[in-house]
Short mmCIF file of C-alpha atoms and ligand atoms in Angstrom, two decimals:
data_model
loop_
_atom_site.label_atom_id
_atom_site.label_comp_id
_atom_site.label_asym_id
_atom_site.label_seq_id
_atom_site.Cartn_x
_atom_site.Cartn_y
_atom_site.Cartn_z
CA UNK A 1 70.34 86.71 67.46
CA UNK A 2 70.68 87.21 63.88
CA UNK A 3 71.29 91.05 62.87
CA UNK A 4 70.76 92.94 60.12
CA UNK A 5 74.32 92.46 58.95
CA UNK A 6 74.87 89.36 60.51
CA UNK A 7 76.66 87.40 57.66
CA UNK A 8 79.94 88.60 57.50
CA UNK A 9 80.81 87.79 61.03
CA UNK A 10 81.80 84.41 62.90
CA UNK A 11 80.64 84.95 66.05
CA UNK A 12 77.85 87.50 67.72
CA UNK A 13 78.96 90.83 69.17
CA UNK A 14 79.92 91.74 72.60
CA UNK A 15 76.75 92.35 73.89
CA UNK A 16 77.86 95.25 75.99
CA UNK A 17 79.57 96.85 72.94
CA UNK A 18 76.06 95.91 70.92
CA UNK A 19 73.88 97.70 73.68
CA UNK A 20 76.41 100.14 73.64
CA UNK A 21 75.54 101.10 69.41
CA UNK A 22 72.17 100.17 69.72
CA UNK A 23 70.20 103.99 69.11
CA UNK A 24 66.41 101.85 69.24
CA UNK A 25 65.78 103.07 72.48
CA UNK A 26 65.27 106.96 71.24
CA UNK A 27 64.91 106.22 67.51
CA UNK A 28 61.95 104.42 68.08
CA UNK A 29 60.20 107.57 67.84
CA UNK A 30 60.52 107.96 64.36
CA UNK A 31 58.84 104.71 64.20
CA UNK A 32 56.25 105.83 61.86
CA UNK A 33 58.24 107.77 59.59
CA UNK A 34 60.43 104.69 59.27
CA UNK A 35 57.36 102.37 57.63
CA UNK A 36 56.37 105.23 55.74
CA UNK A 37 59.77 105.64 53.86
CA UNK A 38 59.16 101.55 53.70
CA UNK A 39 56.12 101.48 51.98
CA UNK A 40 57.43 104.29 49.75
CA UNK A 41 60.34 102.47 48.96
CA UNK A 42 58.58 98.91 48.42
CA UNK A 43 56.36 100.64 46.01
CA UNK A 44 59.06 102.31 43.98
CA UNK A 45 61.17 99.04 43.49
CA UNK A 46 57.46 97.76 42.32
CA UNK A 47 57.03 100.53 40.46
CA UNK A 48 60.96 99.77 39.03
CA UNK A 49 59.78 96.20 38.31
CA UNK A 50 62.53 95.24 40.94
CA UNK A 51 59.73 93.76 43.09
CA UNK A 52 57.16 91.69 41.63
CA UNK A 53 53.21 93.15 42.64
CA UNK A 54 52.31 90.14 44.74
CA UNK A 55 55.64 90.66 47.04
CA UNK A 56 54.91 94.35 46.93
CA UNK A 57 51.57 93.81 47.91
CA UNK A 58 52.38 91.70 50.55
CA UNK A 59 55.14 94.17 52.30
CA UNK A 60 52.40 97.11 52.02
CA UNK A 61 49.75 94.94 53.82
CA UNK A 62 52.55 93.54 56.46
CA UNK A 63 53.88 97.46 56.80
CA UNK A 64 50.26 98.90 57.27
CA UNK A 65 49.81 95.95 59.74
CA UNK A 66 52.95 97.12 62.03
CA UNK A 67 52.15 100.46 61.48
CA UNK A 68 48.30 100.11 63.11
CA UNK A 69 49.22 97.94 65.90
CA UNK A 70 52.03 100.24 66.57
CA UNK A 71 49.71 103.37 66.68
CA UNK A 72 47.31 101.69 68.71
CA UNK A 73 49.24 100.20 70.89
CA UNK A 74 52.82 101.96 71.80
CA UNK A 75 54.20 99.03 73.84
CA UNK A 76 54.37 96.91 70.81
CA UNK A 77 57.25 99.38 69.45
CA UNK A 78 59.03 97.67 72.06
CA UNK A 79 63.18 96.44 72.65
CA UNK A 80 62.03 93.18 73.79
CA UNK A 81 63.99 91.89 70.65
CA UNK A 82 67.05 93.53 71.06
CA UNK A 83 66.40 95.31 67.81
CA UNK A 84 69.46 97.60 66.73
CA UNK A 85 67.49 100.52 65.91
CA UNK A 86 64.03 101.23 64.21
CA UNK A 87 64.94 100.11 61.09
CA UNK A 88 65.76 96.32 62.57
CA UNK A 89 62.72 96.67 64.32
CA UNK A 90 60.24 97.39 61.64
CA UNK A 91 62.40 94.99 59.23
CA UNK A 92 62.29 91.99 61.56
CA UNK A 93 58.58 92.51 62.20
CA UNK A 94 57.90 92.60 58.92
CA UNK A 95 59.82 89.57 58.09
CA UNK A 96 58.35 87.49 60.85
CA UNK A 97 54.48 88.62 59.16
CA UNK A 98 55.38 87.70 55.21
CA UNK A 99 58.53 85.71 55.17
CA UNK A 100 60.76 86.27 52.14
CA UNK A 101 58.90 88.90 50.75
CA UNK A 102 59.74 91.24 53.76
CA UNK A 103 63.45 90.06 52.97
CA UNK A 104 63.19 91.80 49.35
CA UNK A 105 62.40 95.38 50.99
CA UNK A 106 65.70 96.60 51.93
CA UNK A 107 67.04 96.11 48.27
CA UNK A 108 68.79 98.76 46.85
CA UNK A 109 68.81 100.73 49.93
CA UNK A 110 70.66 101.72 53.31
CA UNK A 111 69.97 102.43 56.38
CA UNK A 112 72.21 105.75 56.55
CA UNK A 113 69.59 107.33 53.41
CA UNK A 114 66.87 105.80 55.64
CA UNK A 115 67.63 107.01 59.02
CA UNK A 116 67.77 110.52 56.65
CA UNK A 117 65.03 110.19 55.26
CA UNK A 118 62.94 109.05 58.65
CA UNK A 119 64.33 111.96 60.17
CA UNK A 120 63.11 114.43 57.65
CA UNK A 121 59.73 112.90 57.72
CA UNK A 122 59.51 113.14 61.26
CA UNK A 123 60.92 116.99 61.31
CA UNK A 124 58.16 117.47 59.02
CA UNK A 125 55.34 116.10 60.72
CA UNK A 126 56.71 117.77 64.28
CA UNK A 127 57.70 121.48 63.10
CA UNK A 128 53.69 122.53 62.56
CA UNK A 129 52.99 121.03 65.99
CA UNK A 130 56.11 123.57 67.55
CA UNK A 131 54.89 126.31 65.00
CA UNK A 132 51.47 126.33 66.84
CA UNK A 133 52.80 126.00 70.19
CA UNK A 134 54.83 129.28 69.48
CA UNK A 135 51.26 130.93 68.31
CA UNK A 136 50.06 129.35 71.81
CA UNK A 137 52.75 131.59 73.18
CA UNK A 138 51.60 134.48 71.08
CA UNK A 139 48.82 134.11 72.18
CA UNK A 140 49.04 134.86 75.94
CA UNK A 141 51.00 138.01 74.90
CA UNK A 142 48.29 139.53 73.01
CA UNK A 143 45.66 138.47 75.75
CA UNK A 144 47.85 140.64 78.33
CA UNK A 145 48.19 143.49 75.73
CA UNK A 146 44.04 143.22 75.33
CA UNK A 147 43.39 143.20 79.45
CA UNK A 148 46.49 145.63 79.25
CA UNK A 149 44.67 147.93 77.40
CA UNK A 150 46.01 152.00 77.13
CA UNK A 151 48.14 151.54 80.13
CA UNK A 152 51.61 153.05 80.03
CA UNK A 153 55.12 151.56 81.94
CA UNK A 154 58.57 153.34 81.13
CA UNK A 155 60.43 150.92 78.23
CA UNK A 156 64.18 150.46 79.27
CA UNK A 157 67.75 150.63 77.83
CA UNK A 158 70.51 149.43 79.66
CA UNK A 159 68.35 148.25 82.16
CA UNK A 160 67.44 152.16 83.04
CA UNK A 161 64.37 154.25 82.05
CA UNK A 162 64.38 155.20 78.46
CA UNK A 163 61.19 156.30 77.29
CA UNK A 164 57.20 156.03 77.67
CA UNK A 165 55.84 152.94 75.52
CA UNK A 166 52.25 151.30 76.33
CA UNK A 167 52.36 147.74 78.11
CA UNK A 168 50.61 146.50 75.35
CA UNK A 169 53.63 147.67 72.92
CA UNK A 170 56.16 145.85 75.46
CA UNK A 171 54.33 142.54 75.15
CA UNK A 172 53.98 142.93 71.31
CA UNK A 173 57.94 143.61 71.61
CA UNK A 174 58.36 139.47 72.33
CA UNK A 175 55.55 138.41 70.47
CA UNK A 176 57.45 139.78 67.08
CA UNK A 177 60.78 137.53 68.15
CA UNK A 178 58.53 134.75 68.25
CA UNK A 179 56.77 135.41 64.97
CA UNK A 180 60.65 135.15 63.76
CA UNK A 181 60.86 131.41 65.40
CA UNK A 182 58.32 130.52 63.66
CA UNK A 183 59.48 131.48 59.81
CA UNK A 184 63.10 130.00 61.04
CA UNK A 185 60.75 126.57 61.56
CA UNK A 186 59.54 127.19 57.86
CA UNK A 187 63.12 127.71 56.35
CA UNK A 188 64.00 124.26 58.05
CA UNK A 189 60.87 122.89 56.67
CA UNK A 190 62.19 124.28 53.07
CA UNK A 191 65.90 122.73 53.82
CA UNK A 192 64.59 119.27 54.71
CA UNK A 193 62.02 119.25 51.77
CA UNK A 194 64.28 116.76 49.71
CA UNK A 195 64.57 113.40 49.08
CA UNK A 196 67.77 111.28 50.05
CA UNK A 197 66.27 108.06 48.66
CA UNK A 198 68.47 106.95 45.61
CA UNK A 199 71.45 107.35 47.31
CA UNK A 200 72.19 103.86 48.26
CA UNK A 201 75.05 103.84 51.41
CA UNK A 202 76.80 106.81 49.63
CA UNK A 203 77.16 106.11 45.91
CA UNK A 204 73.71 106.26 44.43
CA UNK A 205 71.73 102.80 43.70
CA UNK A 206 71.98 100.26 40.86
CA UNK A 207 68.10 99.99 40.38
CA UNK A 208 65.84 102.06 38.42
CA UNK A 209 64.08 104.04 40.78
CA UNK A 210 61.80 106.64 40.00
CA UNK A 211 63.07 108.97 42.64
CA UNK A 212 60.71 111.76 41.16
CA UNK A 213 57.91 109.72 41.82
CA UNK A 214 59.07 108.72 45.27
CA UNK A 215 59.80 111.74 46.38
CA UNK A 216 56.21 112.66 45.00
CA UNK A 217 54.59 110.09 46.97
CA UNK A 218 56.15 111.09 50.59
CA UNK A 219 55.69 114.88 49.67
CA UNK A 220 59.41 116.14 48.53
CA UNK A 221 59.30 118.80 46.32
CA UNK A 222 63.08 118.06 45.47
CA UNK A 223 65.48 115.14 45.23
CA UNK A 224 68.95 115.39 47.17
CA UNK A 225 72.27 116.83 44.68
CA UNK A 226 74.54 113.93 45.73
CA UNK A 227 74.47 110.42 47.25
CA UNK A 228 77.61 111.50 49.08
CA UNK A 229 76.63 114.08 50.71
CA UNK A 230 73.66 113.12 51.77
CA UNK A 231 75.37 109.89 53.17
CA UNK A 232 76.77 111.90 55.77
CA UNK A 233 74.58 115.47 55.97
CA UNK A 234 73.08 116.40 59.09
CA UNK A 235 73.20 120.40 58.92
CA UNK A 236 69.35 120.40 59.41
CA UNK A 237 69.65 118.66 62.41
CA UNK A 238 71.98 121.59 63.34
CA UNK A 239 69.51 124.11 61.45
CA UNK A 240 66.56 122.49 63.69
CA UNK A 241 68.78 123.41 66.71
CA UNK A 242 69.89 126.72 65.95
CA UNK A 243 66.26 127.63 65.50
CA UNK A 244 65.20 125.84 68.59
CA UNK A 245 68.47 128.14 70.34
CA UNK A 246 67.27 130.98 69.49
CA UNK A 247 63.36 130.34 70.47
CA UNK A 248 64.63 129.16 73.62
CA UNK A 249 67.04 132.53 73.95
CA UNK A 250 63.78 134.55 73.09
CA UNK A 251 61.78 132.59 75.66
CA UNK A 252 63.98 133.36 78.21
CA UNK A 253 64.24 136.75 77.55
CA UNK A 254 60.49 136.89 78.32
CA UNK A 255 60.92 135.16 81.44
CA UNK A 256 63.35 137.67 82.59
CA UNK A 257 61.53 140.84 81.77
CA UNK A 258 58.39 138.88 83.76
CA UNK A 259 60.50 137.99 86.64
CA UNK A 260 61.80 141.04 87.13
CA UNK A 261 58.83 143.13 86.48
CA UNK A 262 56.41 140.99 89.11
CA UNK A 263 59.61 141.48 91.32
CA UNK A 264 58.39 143.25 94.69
CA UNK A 265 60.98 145.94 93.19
CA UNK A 266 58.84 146.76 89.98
CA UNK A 267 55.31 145.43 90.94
CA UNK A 268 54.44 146.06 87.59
CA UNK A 269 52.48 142.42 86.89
CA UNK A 270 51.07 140.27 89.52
CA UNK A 271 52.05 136.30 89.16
CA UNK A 272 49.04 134.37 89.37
CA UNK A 273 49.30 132.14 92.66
CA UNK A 274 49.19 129.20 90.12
CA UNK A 275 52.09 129.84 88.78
CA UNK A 276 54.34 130.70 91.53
CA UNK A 277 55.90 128.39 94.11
CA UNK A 278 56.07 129.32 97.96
CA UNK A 279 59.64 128.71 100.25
CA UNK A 280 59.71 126.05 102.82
CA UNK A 281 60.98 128.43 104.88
CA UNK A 282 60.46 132.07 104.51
CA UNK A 283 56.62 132.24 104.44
CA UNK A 284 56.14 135.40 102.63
CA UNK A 285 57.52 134.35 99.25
CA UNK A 286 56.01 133.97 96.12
CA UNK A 287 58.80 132.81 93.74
CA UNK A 288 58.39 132.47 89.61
CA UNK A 289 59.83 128.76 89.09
CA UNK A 290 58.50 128.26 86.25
CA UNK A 291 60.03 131.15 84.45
CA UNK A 292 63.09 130.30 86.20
CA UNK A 293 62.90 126.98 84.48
CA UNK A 294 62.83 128.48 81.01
CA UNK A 295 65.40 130.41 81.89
CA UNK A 296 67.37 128.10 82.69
CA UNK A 297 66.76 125.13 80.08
CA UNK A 298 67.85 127.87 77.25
CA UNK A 299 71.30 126.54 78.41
CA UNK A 300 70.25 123.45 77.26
CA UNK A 301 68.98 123.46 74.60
CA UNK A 302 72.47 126.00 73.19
CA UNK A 303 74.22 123.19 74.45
CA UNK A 304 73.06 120.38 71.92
CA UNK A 305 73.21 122.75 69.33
CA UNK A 306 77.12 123.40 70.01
CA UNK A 307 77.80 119.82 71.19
CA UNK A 308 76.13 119.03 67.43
CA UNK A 309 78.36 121.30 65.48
CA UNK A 310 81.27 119.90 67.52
CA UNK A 311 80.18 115.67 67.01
CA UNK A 312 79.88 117.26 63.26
CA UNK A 313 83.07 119.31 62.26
CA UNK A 314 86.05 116.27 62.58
CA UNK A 315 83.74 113.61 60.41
CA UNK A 316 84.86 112.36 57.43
CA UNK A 317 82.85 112.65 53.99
CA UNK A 318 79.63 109.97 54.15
CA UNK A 319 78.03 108.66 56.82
CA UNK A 320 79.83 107.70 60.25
CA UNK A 321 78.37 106.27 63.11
CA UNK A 322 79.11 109.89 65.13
CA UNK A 323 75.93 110.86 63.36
CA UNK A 324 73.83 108.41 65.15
CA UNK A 325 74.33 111.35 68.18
CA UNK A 326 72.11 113.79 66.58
CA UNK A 327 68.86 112.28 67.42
CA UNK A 328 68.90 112.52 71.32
CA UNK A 329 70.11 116.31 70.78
CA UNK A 330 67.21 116.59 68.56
CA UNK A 331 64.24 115.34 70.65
CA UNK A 332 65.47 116.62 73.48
CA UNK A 333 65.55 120.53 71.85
CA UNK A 334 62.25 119.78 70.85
CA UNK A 335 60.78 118.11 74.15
CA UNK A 336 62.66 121.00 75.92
CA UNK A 337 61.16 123.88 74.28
CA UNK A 338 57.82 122.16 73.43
CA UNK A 339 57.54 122.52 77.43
CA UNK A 340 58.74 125.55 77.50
CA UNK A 341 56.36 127.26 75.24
CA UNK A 342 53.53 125.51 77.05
CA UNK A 343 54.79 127.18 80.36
CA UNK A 344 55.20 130.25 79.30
CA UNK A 345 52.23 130.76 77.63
CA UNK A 346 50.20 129.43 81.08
CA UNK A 347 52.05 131.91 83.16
CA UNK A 348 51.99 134.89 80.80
CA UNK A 349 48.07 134.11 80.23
CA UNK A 350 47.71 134.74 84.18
CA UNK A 351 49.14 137.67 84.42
CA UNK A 352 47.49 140.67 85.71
CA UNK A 353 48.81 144.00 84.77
CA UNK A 354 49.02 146.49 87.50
CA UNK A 355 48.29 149.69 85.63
CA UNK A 356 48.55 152.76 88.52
CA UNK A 357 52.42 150.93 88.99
CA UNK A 358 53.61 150.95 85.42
CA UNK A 359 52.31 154.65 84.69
CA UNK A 360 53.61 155.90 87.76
CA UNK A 361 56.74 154.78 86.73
CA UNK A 362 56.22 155.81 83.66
CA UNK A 363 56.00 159.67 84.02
CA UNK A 364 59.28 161.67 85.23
CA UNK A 365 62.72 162.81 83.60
CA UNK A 366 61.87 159.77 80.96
CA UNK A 367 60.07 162.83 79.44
CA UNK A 368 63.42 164.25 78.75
CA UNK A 369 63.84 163.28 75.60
CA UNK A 370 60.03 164.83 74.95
CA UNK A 371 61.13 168.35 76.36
CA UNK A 372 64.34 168.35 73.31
CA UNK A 373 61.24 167.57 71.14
CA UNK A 374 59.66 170.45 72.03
CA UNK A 375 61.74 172.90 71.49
CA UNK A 376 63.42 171.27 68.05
CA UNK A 377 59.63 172.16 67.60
CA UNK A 378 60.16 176.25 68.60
CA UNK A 379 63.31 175.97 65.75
CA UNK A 380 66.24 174.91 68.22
CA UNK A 381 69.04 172.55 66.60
CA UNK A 382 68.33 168.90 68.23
CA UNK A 383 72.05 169.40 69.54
CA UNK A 384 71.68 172.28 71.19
CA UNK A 385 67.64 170.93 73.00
CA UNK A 386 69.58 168.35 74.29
CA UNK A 387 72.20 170.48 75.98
CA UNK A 388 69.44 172.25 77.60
CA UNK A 389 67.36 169.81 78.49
CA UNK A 390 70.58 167.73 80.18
CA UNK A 391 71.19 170.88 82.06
CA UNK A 392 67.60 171.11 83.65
CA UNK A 393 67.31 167.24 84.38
CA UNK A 394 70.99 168.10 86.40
CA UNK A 395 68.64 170.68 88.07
CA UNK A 396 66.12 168.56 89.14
CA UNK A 397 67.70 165.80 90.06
CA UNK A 398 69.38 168.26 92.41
CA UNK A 399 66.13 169.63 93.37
CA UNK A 400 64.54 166.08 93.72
CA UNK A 401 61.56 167.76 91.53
CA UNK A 402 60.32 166.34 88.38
CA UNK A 403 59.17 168.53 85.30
CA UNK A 404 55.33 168.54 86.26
CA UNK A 405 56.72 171.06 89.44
CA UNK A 406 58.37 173.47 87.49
CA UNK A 407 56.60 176.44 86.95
CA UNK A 408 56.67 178.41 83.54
CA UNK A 409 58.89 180.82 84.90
CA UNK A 410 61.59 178.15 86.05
CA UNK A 411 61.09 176.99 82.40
CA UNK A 412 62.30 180.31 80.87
CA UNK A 413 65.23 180.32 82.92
CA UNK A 414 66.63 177.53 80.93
CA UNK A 415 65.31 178.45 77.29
CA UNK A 416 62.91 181.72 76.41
CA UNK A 417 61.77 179.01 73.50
CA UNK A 418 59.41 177.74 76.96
CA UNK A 419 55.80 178.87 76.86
CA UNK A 420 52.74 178.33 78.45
CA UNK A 421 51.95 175.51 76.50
CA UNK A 422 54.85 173.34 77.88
CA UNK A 423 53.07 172.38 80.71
CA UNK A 424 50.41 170.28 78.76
CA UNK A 425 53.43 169.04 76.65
CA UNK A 426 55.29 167.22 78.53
CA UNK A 427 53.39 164.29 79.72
CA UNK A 428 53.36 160.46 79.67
CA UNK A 429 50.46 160.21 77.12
CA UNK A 430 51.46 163.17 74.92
CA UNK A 431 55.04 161.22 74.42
CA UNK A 432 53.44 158.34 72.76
CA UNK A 433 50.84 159.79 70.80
CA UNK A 434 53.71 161.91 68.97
CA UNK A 435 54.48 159.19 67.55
CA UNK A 436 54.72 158.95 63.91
CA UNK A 437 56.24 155.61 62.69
CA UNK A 438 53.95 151.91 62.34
CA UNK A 439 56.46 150.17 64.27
CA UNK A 440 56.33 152.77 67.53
CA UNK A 441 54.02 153.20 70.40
CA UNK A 442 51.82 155.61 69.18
CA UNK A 443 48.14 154.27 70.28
CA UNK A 444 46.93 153.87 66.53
CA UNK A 445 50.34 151.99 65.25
CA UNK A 446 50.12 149.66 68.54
CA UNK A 447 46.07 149.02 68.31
CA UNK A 448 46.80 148.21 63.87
CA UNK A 449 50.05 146.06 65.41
CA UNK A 450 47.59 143.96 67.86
CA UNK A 451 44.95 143.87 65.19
CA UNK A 452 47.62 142.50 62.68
CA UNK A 453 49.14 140.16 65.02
CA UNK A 454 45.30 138.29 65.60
CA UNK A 455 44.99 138.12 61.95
CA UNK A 456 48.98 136.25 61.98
CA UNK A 457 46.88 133.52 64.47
CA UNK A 458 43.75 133.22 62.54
CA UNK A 459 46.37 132.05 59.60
CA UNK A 460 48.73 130.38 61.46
CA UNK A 461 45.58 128.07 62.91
CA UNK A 462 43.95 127.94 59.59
CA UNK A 463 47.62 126.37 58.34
CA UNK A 464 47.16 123.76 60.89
CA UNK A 465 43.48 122.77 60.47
N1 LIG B 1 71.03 104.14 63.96
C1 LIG B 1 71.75 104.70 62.89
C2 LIG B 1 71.82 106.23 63.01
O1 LIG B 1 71.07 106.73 63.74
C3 LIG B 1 71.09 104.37 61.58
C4 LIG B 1 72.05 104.36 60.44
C5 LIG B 1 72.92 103.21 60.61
N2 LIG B 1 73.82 103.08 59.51
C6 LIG B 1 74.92 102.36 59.65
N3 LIG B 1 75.69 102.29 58.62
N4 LIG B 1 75.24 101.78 60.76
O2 LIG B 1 72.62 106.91 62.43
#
């Protein structure tokens, strides 16, 4: 069969070697982006006088022909013609409709500034769809803090009690990484908002195109610095990925904390049964899979991004056929972590909190740091507290005791700065109301935080309406 550079050669390729190139089996999905740059670019060589109105009129009728049946009717974006890629595919159709008018389209322009241009298009139409998926995943975290409401749990550093914090402050803990996945999405969205048409193959093109206009009409708010270097740019492919990374590195960070803390060892959530898997052989188990799976795809989805910065460092100014590579990377990272948010945010909406665990665990020597508060309070250098109150959590630990046992005498005998009043003090709920600052767990900063974090929603689904 005739391709789209068939001319210069004698004979046809090795058909292995051609099937071997050929990217139309994942490119297809940018399928519609691809007629859109078309129809774009057949009305700026119009508009250029390059193209006379009746052919242009004839490629936008045969382009918004392809582009219906193909959106009704997915099979027809089909290989059955052994189409190179997309661009052969919507070419060819297009020919076969309107004859020698659909051969006029591709003047003046390449398919390396179109497979950049179809790629932005489709990053743009795909990154609000993954920005409200995060907010799905939002979501479930502020339903848990709500059916969470004032209970406490102990938060943890190095894996070991650390302080007091309300569940509800925990959950709004992820839900602020994610909030930062989403504005990464909108700085890719500002890096890909530019136009590459213009550029020709790599040295610009010999008609007079109204790029302005162009990149007006497919909703660019800039055109591309230099035919060159857009010839052979894919760092927001690699931006895409490195924000997908580090969405999938947050989402697995949640899956952790979730399997660990509905662990049998911290009880602190129940799984709901639907999303937990049994054993085929040890009858009592409940096990997380799904979070396991999130876990584990985070692996994945780092991978593309350094297998993309690798295919990417050795190339050669303007386009090489290495960049072809970046598209299975790319829908992958997005298919991966599309799923991943959807799982996540069904197994964090179902759990249940289990309140009398989390506060019991929550109460103890993790009031230390509380009892150096109080007597920096009575005038004692923080220094000096903390000496003191290291020297009576040696003591009970000892003693197996916990501060609510000591009596004020057995106070004094470690400070006279003890009074009465330490026994009311020093407890789980008096540690986070002491709180001053809007980012800690003080009940007021952590209801305003919840509050603010519905409002983020309301705006993030009134974007997307
Ligand atoms: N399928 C190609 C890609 O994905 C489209 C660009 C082809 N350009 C070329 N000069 N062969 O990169």
């Amino acid at each position: 069969m005739a391709h789209l550079w068939s001319g210069r050669f004698a004979g046809d390729p090795d058909a292995e070697l051609f099937a071997f190139g050929s990217s139309f089996r994942f490119d297809r999905r940018l399928f519609e982006d691809d007629v859109r740059g078309s129809r774009a670019w057949a009305a700026g060589l119009a508009r250029a006088g390059v193209l006379s109105a009746t052919d242009a009129g004839a490629i936008e009728k045969g382009l918004r022909e392809i582009l219906e049946q193909g959106l009704a009717d997915p099979s027809f974006v089909s290989d059955a013609h052994g189409d190179e890629d997309i661009h052969a595919f919507v070419e060819r159709e297009l020919i076969s409709r309107i004859g020698d008018a659909g051969r006029r389209l591709h003047t003046g322009r390449s398919r390396n500034e179109q497979v950049a241009v179809d790629l932005r298009l489709y990053l743009k139409r795909r990154i609000p769809a993954i920005q409200r998926a995060i907010g799905g995943a939002v979501q479930s975290l502020v339903t848990l803090a709500d059916l969470s409401g004032d209970a406490l749990m102990p938060s943890y550093t190095h894996l070991r009690r650390a302080q007091p914090v309300l569940v509800s402050h925990f959950l709004l803990s992820h839900s602020a990484a994610l909030r930062r996945d989403v504005d990464r999405l909108s700085a890719v969205l500002a890096e890909i908002d530019e136009l590459p048409l213009g550029s020709g193959a790599i040295a610009g093109t010999s008609y007079g195109i109204d790029v302005n206009g162009l990149a007006a009409d497919l909703g660019f708010s800039r055109i591309a610095r230099n035919s060159m270097d857009v010839s052979g740019d894919r760092d927001f492919v690699a931006s895409f990925l490195h924000a997908a990374s580090l969405g999938m590195v947050h989402l697995s960070r949640i899956a952790e904390d979730f399997i660990l803390f509905t662990s049998e060892e911290f009880g602190f959530f129940e799984l709901a049964d639907s999303a937990a898997t049994g054993s085929s052989l040890m009858p009592q188990k409940k096990n997380p899979d799904p979070l396991e799976l999130v876990r584990g795809k985070s692996g994945r989805v780092i991978g593309h991004l350094a297998g993309w910065l690798v295919t990417m460092k050795g190339l050669p100014a303007g386009y090489n056929k290495d960049l072809q590579e970046d598209k299975e990377s790319l829908f992958d990272a997005e298919d991966t972590w599309l799923g991943c948010l959807g799982a996540t945010a069904s197994v964090v909406g179902g759990l249940k909190p289990n309140a009398a665990v989390t506060a019991k665990a929550a109460s103890g020597l993790l009031l230390a740091t509380d009892v150096a508060d109080y007597l920096v309070a009575k005038g004692l250098p923080f220094r000096d507290a903390h000496e003191v109150v290291g020297s009576l959590v040696r003591r009970l630990l000892g003693e197996k005791r916990g501060f609510d046992e000591l009596s004020v005498a057995e106070w004094r005998e470690h400070s006279p700065l003890f009074d009465e009043d330490v026994r009311s003090a020093i407890t789980p709920l008096r540690s986070i109301e002491k709180k001053q600052t809007p980012q800690s767990t003080a009940p007021g900063a952590v209801a305003a935080a919840l509050a603010e974090t519905k409002r983020w929603l309301l705006e993030l689904q009134r974007k997307a309406d």
